[in-house]
PDB file of C-alpha atoms in Angstrom:
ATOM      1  CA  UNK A   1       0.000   0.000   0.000  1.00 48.00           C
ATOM      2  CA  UNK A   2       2.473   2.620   0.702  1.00 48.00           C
ATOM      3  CA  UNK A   3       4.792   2.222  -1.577  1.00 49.00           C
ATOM      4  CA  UNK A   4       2.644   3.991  -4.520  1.00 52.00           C
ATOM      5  CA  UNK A   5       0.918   6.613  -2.090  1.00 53.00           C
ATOM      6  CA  UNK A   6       3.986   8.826  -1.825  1.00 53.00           C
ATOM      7  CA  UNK A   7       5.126   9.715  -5.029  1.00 52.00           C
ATOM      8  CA  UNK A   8       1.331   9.562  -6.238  1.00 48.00           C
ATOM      9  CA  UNK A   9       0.272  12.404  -3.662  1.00 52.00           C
ATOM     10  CA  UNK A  10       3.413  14.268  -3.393  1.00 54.00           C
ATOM     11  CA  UNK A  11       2.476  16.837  -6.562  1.00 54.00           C
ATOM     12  CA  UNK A  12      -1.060  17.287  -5.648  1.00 55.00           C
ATOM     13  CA  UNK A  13       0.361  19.252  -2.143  1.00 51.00           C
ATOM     14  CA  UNK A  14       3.054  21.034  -3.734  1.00 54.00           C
ATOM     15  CA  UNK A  15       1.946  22.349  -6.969  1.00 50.00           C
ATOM     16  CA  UNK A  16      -1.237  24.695  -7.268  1.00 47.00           C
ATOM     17  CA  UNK A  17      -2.620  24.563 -10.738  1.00 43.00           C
ATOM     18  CA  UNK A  18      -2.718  20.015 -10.076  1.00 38.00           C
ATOM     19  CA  UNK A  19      -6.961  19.244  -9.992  1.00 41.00           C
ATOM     20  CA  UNK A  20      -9.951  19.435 -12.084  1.00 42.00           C
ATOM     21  CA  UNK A  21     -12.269  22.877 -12.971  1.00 39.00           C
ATOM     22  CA  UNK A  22     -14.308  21.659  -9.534  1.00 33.00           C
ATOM     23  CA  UNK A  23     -12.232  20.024  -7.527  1.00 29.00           C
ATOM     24  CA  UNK A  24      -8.187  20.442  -6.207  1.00 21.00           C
ATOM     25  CA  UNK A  25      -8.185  17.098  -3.419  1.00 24.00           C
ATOM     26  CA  UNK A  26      -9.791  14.224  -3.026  1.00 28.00           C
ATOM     27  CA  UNK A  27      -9.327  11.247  -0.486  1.00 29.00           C
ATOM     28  CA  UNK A  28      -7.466   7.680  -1.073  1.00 32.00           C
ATOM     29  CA  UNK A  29      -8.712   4.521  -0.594  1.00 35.00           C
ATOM     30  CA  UNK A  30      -7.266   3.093   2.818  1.00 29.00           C
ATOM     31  CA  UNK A  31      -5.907  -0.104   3.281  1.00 34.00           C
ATOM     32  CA  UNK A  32      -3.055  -1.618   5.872  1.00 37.00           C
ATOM     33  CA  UNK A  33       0.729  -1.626   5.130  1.00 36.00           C
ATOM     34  CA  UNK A  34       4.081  -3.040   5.946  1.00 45.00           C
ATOM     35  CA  UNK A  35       6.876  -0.497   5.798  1.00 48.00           C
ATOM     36  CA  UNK A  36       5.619   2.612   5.779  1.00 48.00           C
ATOM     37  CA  UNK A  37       8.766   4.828   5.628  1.00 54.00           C
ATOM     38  CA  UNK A  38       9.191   7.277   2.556  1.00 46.00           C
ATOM     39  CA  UNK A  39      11.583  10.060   1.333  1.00 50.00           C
ATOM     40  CA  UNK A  40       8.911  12.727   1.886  1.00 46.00           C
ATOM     41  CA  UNK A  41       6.024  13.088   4.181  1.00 46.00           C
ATOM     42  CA  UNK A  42       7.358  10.402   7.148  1.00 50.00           C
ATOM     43  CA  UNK A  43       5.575   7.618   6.907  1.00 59.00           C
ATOM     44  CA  UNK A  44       2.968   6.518   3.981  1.00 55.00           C
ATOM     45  CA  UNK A  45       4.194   9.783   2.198  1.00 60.00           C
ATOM     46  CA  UNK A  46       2.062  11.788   3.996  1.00 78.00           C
ATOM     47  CA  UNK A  47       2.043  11.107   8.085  1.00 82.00           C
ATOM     48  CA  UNK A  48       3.870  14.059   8.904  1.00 78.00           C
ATOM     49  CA  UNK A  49       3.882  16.151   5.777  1.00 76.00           C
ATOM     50  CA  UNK A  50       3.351  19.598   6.453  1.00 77.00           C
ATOM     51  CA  UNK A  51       0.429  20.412   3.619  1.00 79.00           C
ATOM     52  CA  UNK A  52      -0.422  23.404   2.238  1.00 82.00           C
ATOM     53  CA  UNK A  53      -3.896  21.564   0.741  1.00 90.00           C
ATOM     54  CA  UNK A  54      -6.794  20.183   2.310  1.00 94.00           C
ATOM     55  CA  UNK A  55      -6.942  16.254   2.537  1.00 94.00           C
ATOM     56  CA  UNK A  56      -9.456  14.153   2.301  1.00 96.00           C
ATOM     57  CA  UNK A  57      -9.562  10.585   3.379  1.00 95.00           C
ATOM     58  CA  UNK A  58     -12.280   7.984   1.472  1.00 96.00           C
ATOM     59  CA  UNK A  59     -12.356   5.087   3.336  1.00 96.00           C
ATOM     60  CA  UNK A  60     -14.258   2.159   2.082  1.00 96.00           C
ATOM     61  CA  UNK A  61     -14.199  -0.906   4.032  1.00 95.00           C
ATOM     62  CA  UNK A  62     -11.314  -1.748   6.715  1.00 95.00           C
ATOM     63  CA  UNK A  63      -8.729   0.996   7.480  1.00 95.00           C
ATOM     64  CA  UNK A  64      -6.816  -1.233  10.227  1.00 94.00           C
ATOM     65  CA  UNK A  65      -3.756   0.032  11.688  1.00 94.00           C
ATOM     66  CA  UNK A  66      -1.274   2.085   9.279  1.00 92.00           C
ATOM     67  CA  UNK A  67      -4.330   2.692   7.218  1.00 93.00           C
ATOM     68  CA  UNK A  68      -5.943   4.204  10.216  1.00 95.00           C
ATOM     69  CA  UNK A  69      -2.861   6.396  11.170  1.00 95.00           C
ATOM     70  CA  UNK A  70      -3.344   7.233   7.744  1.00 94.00           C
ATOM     71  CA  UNK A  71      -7.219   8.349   8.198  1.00 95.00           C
ATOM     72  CA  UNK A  72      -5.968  10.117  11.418  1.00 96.00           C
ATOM     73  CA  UNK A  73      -3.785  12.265   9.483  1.00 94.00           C
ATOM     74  CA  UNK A  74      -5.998  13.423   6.974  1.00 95.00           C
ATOM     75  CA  UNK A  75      -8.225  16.964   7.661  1.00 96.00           C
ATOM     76  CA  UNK A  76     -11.779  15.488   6.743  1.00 97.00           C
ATOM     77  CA  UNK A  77     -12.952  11.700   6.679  1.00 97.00           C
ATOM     78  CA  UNK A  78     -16.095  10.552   4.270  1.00 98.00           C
ATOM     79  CA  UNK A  79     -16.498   6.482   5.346  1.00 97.00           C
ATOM     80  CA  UNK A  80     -19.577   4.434   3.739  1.00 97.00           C
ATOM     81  CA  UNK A  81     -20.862   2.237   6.259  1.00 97.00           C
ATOM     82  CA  UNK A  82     -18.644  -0.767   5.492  1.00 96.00           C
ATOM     83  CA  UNK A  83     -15.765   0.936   6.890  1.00 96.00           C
ATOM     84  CA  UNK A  84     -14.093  -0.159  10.006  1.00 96.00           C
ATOM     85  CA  UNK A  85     -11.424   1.556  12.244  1.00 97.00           C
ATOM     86  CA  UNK A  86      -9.251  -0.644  14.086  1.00 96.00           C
ATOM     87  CA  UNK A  87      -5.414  -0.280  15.526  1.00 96.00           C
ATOM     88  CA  UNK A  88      -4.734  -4.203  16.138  1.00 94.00           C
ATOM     89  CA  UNK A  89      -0.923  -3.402  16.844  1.00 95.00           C
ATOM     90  CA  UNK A  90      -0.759  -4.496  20.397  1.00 95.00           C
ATOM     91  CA  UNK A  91      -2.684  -7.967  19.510  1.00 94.00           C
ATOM     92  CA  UNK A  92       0.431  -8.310  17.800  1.00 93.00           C
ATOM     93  CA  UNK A  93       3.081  -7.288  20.904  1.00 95.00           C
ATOM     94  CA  UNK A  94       4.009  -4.060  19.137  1.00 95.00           C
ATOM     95  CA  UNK A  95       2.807  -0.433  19.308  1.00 96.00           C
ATOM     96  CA  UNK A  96       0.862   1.942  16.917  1.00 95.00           C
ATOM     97  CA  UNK A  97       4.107   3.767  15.073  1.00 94.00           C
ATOM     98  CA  UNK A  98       3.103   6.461  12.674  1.00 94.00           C
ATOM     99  CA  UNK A  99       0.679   9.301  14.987  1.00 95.00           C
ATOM    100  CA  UNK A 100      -2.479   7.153  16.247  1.00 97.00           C
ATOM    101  CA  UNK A 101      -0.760   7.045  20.192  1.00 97.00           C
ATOM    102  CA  UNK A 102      -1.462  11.364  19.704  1.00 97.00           C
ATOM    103  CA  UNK A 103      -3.692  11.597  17.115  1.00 97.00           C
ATOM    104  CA  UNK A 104      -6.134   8.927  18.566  1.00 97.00           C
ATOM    105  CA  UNK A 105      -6.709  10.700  21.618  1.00 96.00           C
ATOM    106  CA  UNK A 106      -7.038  14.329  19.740  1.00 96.00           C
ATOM    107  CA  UNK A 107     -10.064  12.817  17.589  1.00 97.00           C
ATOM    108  CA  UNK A 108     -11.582  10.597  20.158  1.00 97.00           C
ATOM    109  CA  UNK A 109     -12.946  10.759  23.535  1.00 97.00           C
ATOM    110  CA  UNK A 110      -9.622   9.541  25.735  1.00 97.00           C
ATOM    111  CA  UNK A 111     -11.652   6.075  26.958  1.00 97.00           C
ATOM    112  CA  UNK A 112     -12.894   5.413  23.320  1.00 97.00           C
ATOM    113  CA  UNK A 113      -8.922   6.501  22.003  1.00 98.00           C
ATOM    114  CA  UNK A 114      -7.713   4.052  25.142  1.00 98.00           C
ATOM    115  CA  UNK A 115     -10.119   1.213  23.804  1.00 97.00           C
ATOM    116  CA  UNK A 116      -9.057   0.857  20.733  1.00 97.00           C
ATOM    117  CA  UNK A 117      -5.059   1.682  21.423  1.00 97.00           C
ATOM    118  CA  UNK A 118      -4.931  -0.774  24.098  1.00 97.00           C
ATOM    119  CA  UNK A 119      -7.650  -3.582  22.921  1.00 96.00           C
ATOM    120  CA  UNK A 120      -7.090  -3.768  18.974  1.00 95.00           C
ATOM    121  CA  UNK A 121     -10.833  -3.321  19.075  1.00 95.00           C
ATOM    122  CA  UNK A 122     -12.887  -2.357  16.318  1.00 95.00           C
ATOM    123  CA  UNK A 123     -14.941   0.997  15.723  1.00 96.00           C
ATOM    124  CA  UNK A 124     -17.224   0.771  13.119  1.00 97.00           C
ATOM    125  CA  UNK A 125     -18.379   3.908  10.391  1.00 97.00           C
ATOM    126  CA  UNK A 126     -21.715   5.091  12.350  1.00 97.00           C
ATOM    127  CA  UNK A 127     -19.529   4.709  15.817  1.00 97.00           C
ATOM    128  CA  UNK A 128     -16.894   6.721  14.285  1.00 98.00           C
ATOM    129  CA  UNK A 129     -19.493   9.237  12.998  1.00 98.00           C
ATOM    130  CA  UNK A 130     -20.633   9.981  16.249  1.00 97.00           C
ATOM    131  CA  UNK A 131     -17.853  10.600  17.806  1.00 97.00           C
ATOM    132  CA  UNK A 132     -17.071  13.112  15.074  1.00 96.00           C
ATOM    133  CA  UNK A 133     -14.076  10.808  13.539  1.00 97.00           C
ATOM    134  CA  UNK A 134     -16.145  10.719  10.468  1.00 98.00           C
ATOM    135  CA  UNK A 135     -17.166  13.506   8.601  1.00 98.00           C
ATOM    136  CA  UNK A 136     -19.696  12.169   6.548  1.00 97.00           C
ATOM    137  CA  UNK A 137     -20.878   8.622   6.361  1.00 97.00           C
ATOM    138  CA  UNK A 138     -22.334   7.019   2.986  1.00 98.00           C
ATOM    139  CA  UNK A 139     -23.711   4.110   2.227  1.00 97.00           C
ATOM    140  CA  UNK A 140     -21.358   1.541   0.692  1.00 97.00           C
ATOM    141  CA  UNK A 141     -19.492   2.705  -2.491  1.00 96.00           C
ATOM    142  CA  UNK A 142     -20.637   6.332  -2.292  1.00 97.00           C
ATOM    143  CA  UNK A 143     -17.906   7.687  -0.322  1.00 96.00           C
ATOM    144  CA  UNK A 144     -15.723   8.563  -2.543  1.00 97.00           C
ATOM    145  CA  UNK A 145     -18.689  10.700  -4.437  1.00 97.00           C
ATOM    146  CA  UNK A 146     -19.103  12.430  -1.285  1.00 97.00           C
ATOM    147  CA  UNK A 147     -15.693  13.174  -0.941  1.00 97.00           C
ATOM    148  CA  UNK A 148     -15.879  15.134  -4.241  1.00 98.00           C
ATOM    149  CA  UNK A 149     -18.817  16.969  -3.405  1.00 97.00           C
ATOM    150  CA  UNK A 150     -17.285  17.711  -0.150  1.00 97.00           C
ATOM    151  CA  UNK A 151     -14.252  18.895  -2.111  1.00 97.00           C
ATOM    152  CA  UNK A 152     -16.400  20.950  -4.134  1.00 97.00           C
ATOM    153  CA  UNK A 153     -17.546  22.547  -1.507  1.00 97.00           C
ATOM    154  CA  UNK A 154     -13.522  23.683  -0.394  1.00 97.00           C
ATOM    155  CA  UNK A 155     -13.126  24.941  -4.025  1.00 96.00           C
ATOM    156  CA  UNK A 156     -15.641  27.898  -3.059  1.00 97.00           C
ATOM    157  CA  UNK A 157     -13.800  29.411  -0.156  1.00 97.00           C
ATOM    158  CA  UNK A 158     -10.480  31.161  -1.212  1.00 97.00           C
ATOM    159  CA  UNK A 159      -7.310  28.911  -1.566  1.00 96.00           C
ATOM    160  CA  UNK A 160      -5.168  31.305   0.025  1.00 97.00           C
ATOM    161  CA  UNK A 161      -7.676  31.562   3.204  1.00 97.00           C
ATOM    162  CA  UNK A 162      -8.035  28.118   3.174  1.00 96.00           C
ATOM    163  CA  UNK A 163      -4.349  27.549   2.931  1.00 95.00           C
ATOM    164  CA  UNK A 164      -3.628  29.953   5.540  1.00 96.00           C
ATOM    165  CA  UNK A 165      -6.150  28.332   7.826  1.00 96.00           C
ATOM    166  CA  UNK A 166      -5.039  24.906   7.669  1.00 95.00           C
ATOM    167  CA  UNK A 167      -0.864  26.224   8.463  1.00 95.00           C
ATOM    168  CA  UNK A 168      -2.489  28.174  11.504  1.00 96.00           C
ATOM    169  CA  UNK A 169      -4.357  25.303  12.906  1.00 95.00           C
ATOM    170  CA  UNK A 170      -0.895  22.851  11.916  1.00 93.00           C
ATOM    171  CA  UNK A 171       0.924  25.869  14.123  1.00 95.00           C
ATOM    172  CA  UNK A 172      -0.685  25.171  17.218  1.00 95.00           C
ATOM    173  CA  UNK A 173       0.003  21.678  16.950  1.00 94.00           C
ATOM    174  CA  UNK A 174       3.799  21.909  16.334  1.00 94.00           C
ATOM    175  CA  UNK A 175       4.993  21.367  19.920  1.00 96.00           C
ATOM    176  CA  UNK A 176       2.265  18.774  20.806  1.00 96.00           C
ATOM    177  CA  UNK A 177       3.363  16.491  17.761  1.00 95.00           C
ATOM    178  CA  UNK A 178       6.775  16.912  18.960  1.00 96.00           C
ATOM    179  CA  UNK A 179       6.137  15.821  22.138  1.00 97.00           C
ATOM    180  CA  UNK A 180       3.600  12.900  20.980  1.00 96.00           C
ATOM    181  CA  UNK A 181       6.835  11.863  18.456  1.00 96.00           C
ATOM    182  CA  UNK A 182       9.151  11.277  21.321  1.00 97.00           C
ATOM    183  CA  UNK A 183       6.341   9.331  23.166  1.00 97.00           C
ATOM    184  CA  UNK A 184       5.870   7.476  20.115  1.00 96.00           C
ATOM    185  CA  UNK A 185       9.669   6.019  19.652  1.00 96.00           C
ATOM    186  CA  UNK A 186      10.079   5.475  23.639  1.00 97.00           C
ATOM    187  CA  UNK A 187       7.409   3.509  23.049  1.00 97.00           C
ATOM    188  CA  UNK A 188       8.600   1.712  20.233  1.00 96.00           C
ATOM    189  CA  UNK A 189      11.984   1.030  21.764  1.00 96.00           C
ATOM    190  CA  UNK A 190      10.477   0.086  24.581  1.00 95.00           C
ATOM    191  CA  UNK A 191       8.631  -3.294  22.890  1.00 95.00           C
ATOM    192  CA  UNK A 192      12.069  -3.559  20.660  1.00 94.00           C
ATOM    193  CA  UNK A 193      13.448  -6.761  21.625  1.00 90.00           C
ATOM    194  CA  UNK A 194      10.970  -8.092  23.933  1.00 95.00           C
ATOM    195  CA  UNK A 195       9.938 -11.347  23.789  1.00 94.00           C
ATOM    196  CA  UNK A 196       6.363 -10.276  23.335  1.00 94.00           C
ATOM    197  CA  UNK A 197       7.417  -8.934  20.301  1.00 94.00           C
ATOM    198  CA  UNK A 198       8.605 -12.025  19.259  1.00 94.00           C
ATOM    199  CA  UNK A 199       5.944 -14.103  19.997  1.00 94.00           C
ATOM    200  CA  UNK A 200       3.361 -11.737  18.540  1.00 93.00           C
ATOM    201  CA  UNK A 201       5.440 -12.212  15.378  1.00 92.00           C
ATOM    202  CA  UNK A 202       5.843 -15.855  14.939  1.00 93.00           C
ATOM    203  CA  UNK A 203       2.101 -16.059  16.020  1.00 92.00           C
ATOM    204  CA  UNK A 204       0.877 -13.929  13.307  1.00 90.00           C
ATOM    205  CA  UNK A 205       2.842 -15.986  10.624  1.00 92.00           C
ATOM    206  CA  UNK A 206       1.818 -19.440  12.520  1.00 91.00           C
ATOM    207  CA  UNK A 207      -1.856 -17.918  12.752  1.00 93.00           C
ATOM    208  CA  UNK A 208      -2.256 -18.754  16.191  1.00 93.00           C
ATOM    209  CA  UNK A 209      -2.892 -16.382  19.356  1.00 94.00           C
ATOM    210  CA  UNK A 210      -0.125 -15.542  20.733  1.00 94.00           C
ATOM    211  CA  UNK A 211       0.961 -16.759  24.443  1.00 94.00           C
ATOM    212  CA  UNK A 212       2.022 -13.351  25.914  1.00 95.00           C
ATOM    213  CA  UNK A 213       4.990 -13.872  28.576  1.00 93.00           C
ATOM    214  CA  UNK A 214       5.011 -10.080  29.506  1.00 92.00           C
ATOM    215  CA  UNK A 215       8.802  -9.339  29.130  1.00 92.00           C
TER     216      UNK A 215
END
């Protein structure tokens, strides 16, 4: 998944004549990935790109871990109704690695954000909606649709207000993301080497569950 998403979204934040007559950004379909390190953007191309352009995430179906981080990193979500956000890391003896430990908790109640960090449990579209994760919910295969008309509806404010909007509310976040970045790899080198981590592994690939020792 994340190989493509990189180079395939990197011109569509940089350059400002890249869109149709009606619309200038549009979501990507969400899906779960292995390594999600890039050249540009951090992870997935886009995790901790600093954008100048509103982004849109259409998510159809699962969006499970990386593509959740993913989802969590975009400004607006459209889901359809078959969607389903889930971050399954610790199932697996590791931890969520590209935003969700800060993000999670900045779109989510803290004990729904806890849940799901913690558990691996699912959330489904209407959940999410609710809780205002979701901007708009469809019914199944209409979410990308929405997303356009949604974009549509960006292309009649100004670009340079809307722009200027979205680096003002990125400003305030600056130091927080810093600070939820350093969490994020103590956390990470924390499960480095355990033998949870191992286990979790050779579980996965023996599908089994996983015999936790704790250490």
């Amino acid at each position: 998944m994340d190989a493509p998403i990189g180079p395939a979204t990197g011109p569509g934040f940089e350059e400002n004549e890249i869109g149709t007559d009606s619309v200038f950004s549009a979501g990507t379909d969400l899906t779960s990935g292995g390594d999600a390190k890039t050249d540009h953007g951090g992870e997935y191309g886009l995790i901790r790109r600093r954008r100048r352009k509103p982004l849109i995430a259409v998510v159809e179906g699962p969006a499970l871990g990386g593509g959740f981080e993913i989802a969590l990193a975009c400004d607006l979500v459209v889901a359809s109704t078959t969607a389903r956000f889930a971050l399954p890391e610790t199932r697996r003896g590791v931890v969520a690695t590209s935003g969700a430990l800060f993000r999670a908790v900045r779109a989510l109640p803290l004990p729904v954000a806890k849940e799901l960090l913690i558990t691996g449990a699912g959330l489904s579209a209407e959940r999410a909606h609710r809780f205002g994760l979701v901007n708009t919910i469809t019914e199944p295969g209409a979410a990308l649709r929405e997303a356009l008309v949604l974009a549509a509806d960006i292309c009649e404010s100004s670009p340079v207000a809307v722009r200027q909007t979205l680096a003002a509310l990125a400003d305030q976040y600056v130091a927080a993301d810093e600070i939820g970045w350093a969490a994020t790899a103590r956390a990470i080198d924390g499960v480095m080497g355990s033998e949870d981590l191992q286990e979790g592994i050779q579980a996965f690939f023996e599908r089994r569950r996983p015999e936790w020792r704790g250490r």
